[in-house]
CSV table of C-alpha atoms in Angstrom, one decimal:
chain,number,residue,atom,x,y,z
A,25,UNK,CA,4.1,-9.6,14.8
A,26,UNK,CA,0.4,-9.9,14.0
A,27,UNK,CA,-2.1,-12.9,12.9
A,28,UNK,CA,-3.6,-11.5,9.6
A,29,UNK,CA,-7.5,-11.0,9.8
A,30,UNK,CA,-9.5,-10.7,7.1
A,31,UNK,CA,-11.8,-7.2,7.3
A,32,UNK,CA,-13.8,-8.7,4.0
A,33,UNK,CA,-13.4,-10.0,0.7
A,34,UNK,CA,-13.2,-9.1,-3.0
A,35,UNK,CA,-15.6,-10.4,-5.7
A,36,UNK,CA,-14.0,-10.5,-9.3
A,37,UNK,CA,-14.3,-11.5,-12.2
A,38,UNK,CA,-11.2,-13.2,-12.4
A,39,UNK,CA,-11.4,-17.1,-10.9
A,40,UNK,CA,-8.1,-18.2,-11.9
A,41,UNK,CA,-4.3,-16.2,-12.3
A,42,UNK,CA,-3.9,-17.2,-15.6
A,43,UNK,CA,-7.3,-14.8,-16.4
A,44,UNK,CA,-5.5,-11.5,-15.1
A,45,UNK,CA,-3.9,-9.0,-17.8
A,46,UNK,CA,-0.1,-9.2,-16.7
A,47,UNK,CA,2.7,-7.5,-18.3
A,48,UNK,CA,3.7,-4.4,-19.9
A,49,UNK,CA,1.3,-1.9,-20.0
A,50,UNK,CA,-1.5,-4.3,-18.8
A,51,UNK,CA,-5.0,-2.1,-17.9
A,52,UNK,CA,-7.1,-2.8,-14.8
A,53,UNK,CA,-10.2,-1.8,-15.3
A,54,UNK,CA,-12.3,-4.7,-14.0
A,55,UNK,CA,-15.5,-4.2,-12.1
A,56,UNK,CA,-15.6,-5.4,-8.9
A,57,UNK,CA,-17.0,-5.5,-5.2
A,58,UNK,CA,-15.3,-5.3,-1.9
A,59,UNK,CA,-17.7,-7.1,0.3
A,60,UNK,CA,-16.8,-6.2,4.0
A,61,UNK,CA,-18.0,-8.2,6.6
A,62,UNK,CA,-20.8,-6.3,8.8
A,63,UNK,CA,-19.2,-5.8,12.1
A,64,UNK,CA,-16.4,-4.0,9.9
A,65,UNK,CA,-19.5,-1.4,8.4
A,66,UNK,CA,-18.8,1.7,10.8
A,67,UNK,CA,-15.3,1.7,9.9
A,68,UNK,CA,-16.4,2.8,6.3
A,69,UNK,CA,-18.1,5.7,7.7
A,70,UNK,CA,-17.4,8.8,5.2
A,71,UNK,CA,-15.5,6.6,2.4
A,72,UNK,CA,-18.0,7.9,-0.2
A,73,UNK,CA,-15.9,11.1,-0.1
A,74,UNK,CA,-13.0,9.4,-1.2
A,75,UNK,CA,-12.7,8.6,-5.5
A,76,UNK,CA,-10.0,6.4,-5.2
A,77,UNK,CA,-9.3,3.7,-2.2
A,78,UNK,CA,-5.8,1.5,-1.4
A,79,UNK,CA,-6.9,-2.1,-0.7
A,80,UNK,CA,-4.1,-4.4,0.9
A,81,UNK,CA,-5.1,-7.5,0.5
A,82,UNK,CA,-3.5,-11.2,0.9
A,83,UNK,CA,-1.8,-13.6,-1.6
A,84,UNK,CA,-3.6,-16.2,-0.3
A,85,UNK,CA,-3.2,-19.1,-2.9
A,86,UNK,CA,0.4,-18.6,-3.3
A,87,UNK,CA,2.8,-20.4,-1.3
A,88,UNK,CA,6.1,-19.4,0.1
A,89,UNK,CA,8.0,-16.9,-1.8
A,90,UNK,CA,11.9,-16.5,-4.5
A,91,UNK,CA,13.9,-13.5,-4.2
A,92,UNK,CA,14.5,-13.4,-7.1
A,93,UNK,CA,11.8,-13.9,-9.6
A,94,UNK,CA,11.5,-12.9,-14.3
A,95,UNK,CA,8.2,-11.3,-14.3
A,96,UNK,CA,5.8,-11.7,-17.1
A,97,UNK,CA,7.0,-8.4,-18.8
A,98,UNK,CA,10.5,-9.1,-18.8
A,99,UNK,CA,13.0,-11.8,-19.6
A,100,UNK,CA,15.6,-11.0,-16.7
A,101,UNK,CA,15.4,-11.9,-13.3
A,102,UNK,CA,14.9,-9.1,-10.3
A,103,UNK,CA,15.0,-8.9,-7.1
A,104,UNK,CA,11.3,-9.4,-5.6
A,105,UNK,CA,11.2,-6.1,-3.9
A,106,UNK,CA,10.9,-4.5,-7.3
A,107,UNK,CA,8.5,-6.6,-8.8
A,108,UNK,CA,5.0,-6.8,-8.1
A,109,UNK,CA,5.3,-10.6,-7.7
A,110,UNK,CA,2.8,-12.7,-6.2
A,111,UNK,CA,5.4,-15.2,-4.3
A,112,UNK,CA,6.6,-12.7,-1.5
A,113,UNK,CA,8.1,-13.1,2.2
A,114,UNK,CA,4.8,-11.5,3.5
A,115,UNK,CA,1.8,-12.7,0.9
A,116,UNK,CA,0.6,-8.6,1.1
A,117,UNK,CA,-1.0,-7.5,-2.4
A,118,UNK,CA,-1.9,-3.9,-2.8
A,119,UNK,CA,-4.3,-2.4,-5.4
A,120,UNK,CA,-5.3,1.2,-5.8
A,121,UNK,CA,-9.1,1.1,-7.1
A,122,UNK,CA,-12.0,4.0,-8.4
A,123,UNK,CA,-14.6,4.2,-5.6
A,124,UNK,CA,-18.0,4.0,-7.8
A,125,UNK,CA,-20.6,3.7,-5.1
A,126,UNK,CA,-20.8,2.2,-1.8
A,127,UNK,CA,-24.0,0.1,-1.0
A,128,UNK,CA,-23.8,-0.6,2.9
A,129,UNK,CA,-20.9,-3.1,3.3
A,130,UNK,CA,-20.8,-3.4,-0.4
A,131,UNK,CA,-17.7,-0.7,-2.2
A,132,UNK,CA,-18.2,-1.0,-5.7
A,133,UNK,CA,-14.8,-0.6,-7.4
A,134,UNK,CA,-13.0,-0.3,-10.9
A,135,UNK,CA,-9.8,-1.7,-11.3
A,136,UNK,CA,-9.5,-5.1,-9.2
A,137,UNK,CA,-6.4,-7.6,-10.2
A,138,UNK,CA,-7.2,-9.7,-7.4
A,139,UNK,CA,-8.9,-13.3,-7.2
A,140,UNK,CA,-12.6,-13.6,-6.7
A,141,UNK,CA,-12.8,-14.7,-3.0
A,142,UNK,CA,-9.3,-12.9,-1.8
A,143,UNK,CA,-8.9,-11.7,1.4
A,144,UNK,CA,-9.1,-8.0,2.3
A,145,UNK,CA,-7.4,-6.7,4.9
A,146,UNK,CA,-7.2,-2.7,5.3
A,147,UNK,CA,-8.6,-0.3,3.1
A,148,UNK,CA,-6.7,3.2,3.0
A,149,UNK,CA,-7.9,6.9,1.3
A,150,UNK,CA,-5.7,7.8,-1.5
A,151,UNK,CA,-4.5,11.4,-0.7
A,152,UNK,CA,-2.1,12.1,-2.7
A,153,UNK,CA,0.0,11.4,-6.1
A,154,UNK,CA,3.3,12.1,-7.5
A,155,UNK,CA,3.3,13.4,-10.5
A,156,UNK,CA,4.4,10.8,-13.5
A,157,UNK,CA,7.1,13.5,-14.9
A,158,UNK,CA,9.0,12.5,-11.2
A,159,UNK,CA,8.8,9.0,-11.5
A,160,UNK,CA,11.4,6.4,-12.3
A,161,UNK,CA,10.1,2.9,-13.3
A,162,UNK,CA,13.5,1.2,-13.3
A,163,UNK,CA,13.6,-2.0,-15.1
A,164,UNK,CA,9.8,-2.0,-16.5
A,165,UNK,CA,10.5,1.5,-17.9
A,166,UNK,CA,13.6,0.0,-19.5
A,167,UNK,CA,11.8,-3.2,-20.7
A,168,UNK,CA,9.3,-1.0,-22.8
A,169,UNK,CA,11.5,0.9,-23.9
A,170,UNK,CA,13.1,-2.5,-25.7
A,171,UNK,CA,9.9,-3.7,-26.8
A,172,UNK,CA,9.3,-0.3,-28.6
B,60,UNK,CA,-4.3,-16.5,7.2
B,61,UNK,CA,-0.6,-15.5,8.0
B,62,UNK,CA,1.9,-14.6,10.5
B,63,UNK,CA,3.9,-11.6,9.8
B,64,UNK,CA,7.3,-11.5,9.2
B,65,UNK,CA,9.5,-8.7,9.5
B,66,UNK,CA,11.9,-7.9,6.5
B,67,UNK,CA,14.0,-5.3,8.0
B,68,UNK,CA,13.3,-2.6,9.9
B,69,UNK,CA,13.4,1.3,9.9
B,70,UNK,CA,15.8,3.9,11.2
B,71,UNK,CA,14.0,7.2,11.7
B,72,UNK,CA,14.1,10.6,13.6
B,73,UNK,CA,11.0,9.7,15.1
B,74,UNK,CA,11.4,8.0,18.6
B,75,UNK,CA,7.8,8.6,19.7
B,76,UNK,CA,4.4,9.4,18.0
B,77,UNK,CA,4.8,12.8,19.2
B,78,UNK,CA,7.0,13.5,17.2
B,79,UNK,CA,6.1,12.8,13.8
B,80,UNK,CA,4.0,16.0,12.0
B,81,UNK,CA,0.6,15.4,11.9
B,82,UNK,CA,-2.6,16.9,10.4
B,83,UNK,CA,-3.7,19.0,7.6
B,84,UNK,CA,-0.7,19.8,4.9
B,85,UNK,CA,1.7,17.5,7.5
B,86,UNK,CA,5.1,17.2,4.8
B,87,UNK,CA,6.7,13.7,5.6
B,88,UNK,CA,10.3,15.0,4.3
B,89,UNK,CA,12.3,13.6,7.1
B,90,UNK,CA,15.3,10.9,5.5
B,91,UNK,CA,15.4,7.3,7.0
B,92,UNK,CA,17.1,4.2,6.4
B,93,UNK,CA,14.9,0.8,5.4
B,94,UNK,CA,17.5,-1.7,7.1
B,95,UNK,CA,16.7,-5.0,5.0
B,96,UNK,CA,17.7,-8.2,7.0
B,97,UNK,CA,20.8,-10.0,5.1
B,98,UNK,CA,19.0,-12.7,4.3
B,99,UNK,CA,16.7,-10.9,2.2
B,100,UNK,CA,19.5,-8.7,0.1
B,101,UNK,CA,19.3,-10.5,-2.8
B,102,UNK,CA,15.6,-9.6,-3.4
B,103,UNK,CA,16.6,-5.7,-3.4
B,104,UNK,CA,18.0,-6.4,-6.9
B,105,UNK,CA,17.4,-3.8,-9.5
B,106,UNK,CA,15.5,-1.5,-7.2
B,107,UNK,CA,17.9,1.3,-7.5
B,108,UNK,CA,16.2,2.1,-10.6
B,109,UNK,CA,12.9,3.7,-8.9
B,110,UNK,CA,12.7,6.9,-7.9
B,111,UNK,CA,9.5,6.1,-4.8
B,112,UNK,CA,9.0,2.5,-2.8
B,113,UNK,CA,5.8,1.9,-1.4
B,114,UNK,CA,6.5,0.6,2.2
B,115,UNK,CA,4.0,-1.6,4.1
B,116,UNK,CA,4.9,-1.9,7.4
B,117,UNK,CA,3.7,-2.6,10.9
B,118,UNK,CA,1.9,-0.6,13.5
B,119,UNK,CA,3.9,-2.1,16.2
B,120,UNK,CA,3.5,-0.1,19.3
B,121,UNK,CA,-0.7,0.3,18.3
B,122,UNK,CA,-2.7,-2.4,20.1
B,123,UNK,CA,-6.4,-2.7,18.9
B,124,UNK,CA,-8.5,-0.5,16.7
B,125,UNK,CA,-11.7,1.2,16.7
B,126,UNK,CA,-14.1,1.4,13.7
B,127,UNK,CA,-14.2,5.1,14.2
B,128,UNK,CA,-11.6,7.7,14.6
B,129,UNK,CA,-11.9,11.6,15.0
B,130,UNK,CA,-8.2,12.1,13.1
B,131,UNK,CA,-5.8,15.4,14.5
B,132,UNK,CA,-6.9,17.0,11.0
B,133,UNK,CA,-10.5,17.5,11.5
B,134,UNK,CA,-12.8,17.5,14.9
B,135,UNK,CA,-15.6,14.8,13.4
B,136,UNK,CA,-15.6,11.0,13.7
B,137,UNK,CA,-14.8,9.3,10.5
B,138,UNK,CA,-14.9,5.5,9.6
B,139,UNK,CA,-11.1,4.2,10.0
B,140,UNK,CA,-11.3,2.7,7.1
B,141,UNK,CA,-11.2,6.7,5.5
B,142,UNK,CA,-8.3,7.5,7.7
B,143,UNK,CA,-4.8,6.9,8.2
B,144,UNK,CA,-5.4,5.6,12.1
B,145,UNK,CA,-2.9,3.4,13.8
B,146,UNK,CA,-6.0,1.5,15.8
B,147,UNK,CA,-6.6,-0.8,12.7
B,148,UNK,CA,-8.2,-4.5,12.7
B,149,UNK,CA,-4.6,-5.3,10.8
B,150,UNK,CA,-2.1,-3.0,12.1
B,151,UNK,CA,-0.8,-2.5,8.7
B,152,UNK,CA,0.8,1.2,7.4
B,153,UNK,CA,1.8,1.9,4.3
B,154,UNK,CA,4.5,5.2,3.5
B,155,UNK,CA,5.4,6.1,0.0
B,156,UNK,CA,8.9,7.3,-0.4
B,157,UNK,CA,11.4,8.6,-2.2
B,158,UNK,CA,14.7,6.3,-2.7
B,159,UNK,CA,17.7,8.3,-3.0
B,160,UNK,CA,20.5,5.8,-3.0
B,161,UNK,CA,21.2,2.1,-2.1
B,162,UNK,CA,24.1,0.9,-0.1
B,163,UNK,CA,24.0,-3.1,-0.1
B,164,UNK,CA,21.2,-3.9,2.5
B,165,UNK,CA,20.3,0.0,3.4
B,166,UNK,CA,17.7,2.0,1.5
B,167,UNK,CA,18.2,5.6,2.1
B,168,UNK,CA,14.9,7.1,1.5
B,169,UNK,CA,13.2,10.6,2.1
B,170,UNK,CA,9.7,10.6,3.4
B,171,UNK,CA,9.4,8.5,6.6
B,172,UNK,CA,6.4,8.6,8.6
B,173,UNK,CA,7.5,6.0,10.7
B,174,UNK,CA,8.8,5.0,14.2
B,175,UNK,CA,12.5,4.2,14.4
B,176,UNK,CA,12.5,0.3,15.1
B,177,UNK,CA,9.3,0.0,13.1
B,178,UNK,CA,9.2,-3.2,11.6
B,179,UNK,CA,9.1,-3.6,7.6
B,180,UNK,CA,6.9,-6.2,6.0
B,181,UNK,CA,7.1,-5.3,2.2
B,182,UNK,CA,8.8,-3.2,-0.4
B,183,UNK,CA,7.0,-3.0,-3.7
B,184,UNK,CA,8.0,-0.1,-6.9
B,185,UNK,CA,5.7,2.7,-6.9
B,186,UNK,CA,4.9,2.4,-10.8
B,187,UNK,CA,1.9,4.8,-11.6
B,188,UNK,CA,0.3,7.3,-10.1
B,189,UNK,CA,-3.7,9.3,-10.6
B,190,UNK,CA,-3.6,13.1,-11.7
B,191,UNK,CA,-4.5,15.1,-8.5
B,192,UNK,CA,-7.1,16.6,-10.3
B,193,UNK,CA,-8.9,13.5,-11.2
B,194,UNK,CA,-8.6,12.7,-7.0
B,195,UNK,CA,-11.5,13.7,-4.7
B,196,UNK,CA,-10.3,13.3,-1.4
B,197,UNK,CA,-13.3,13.5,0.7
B,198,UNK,CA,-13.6,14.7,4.8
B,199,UNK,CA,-9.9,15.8,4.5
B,200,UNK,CA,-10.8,18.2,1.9
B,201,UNK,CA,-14.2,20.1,3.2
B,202,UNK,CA,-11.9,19.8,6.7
B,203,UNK,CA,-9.3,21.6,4.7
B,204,UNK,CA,-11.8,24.2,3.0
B,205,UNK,CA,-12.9,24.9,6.7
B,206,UNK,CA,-10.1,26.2,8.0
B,207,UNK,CA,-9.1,28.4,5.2
C-alpha cells in the first residue's frame, strides 16, 4: 500500500473532459508538456533516446468508481476492467505519448488525453509492441464493426 | 492524492527477484494467474474478448527509489525514469500480457514478470500498439548493439 506522489504534471490543451476526442476510433495527437518537478530531473537522465514514453498518471477529478460502466463508443455496459474508464478502484490513467524533445524538466509530447494540471506519477520507456495482426480488441472491435 | 488499493493479486513462479529473467532479450513467457478479489468480479465483464491486459501493479517488496539506476542490461547509469527500476518515487509496475482464458475471478495469463503475492492495482485492454520500426528505444539499444 502506497500514498500516491505526484513526480510532475501535464500541461494540455484540454481544460475540461467534455473537450477530449472519446469514442471509436478517436485520435490523440494533442501537443503537450510533461512538466516534472526539479528534484525529479536526474531521473530523466537518457530519456531523449527513447521516441515513445508510458505516462501513468492519476484520475484526479473523478470520484469513486462503477464496475460496470457504457463507454462513449458503445451502447452496452462492460465491466470496468475492459474499458478505459475514468471512474476506477485505483484512479490510475495510462497514456503512451511521442517523445519530441526534452527541455530540462520540460518532455515535450504528442498524444496527451489527459487534463491540463493532472498529476503525473511514473514515466516508463516503451520497449516493445505486439503486432496489431495478434491483437483482439473484444467488444470495441465488435462495436466498429456494427457501426460499419 | 490516493491510497492504493489492491484488486487482486498475482500467482506466479517467481518467489524471489532472483528468479525472474532479467536483462537484454529477457522473454517474460512464464503463465500466472491475476486472482481478482470477489468483490470486484463483476468489473471483469467482457474481458475475455482481449487477447493482452496491461497490468499495473505494485512494487511491494521495493522500498524507496533513486533517480538513477545502472539496470542488469547495460553497465552505465541511466535516469529511472528510462528504466524499468523497482526503486521508483511511486512503486508502480506495469506487465503487458497475454490472456488466455478466464475462469470466474481468475485471469490465466502468459507473460508475468511479477512476484507471486504481488499486489494488483488495475487491469485495463491493451487496444493499439506502435510498429517496432517506427520505436527508437534509446540506451537499451546502443547497450544491445554493444554486445553483439
Amino acid at each position: 500500500m502506497f500514498t500516491s506522489q505526484p513526480i510532475g504534471v501535464v500541461s494540455s490543451p484540454y481544460k475540461d473532459a467534455s473537450e477530449i476526442p472519446k469514442g471509436l476510433g478517436a485520435k490523440h495527437e494533442a501537443d503537450g508538456v510533461l512538466k516534472i518537478l526539479p528534484e525529479f530531473e536526474p531521473g530523466l537522465t537518457d530519456i531523449e533516446g527513447f521516441s515513445h514514453l508510458i505516462v501513468i498518471w492519476e484520475f484526479d477529478r473523478s470520484q469513486g468508481f462503477e464496475l460496470l460502466v457504457t463507454p462513449p463508443s458503445d451502447n452496452r455496459p462492460h465491466g470496468v476492467f475492459a474499458t478505459r474508464s475514468p471512474r476506477r478502484p485505483n484512479p490510475i490513467g495510462l497514456t503512451i505519448v511521442e517523445l519530441r524533445r526534452r527541455e530540462g524538466i520540460e518532455l515535450h509530447v504528442r498524444g496527451v488525453d489527459m487534463l491540463h494540471g493532472t498529476p503525473i506519477l511514473d514515466i516508463k520507456p516503451y520497449l516493445s509492441s505486439i503486432s496489431s495482426a495478434t491483437l483482439r480488441r473484444g467488444w470495441l472491435a465488435e462495436a466498429e464493426a456494427r457501426q460499419r
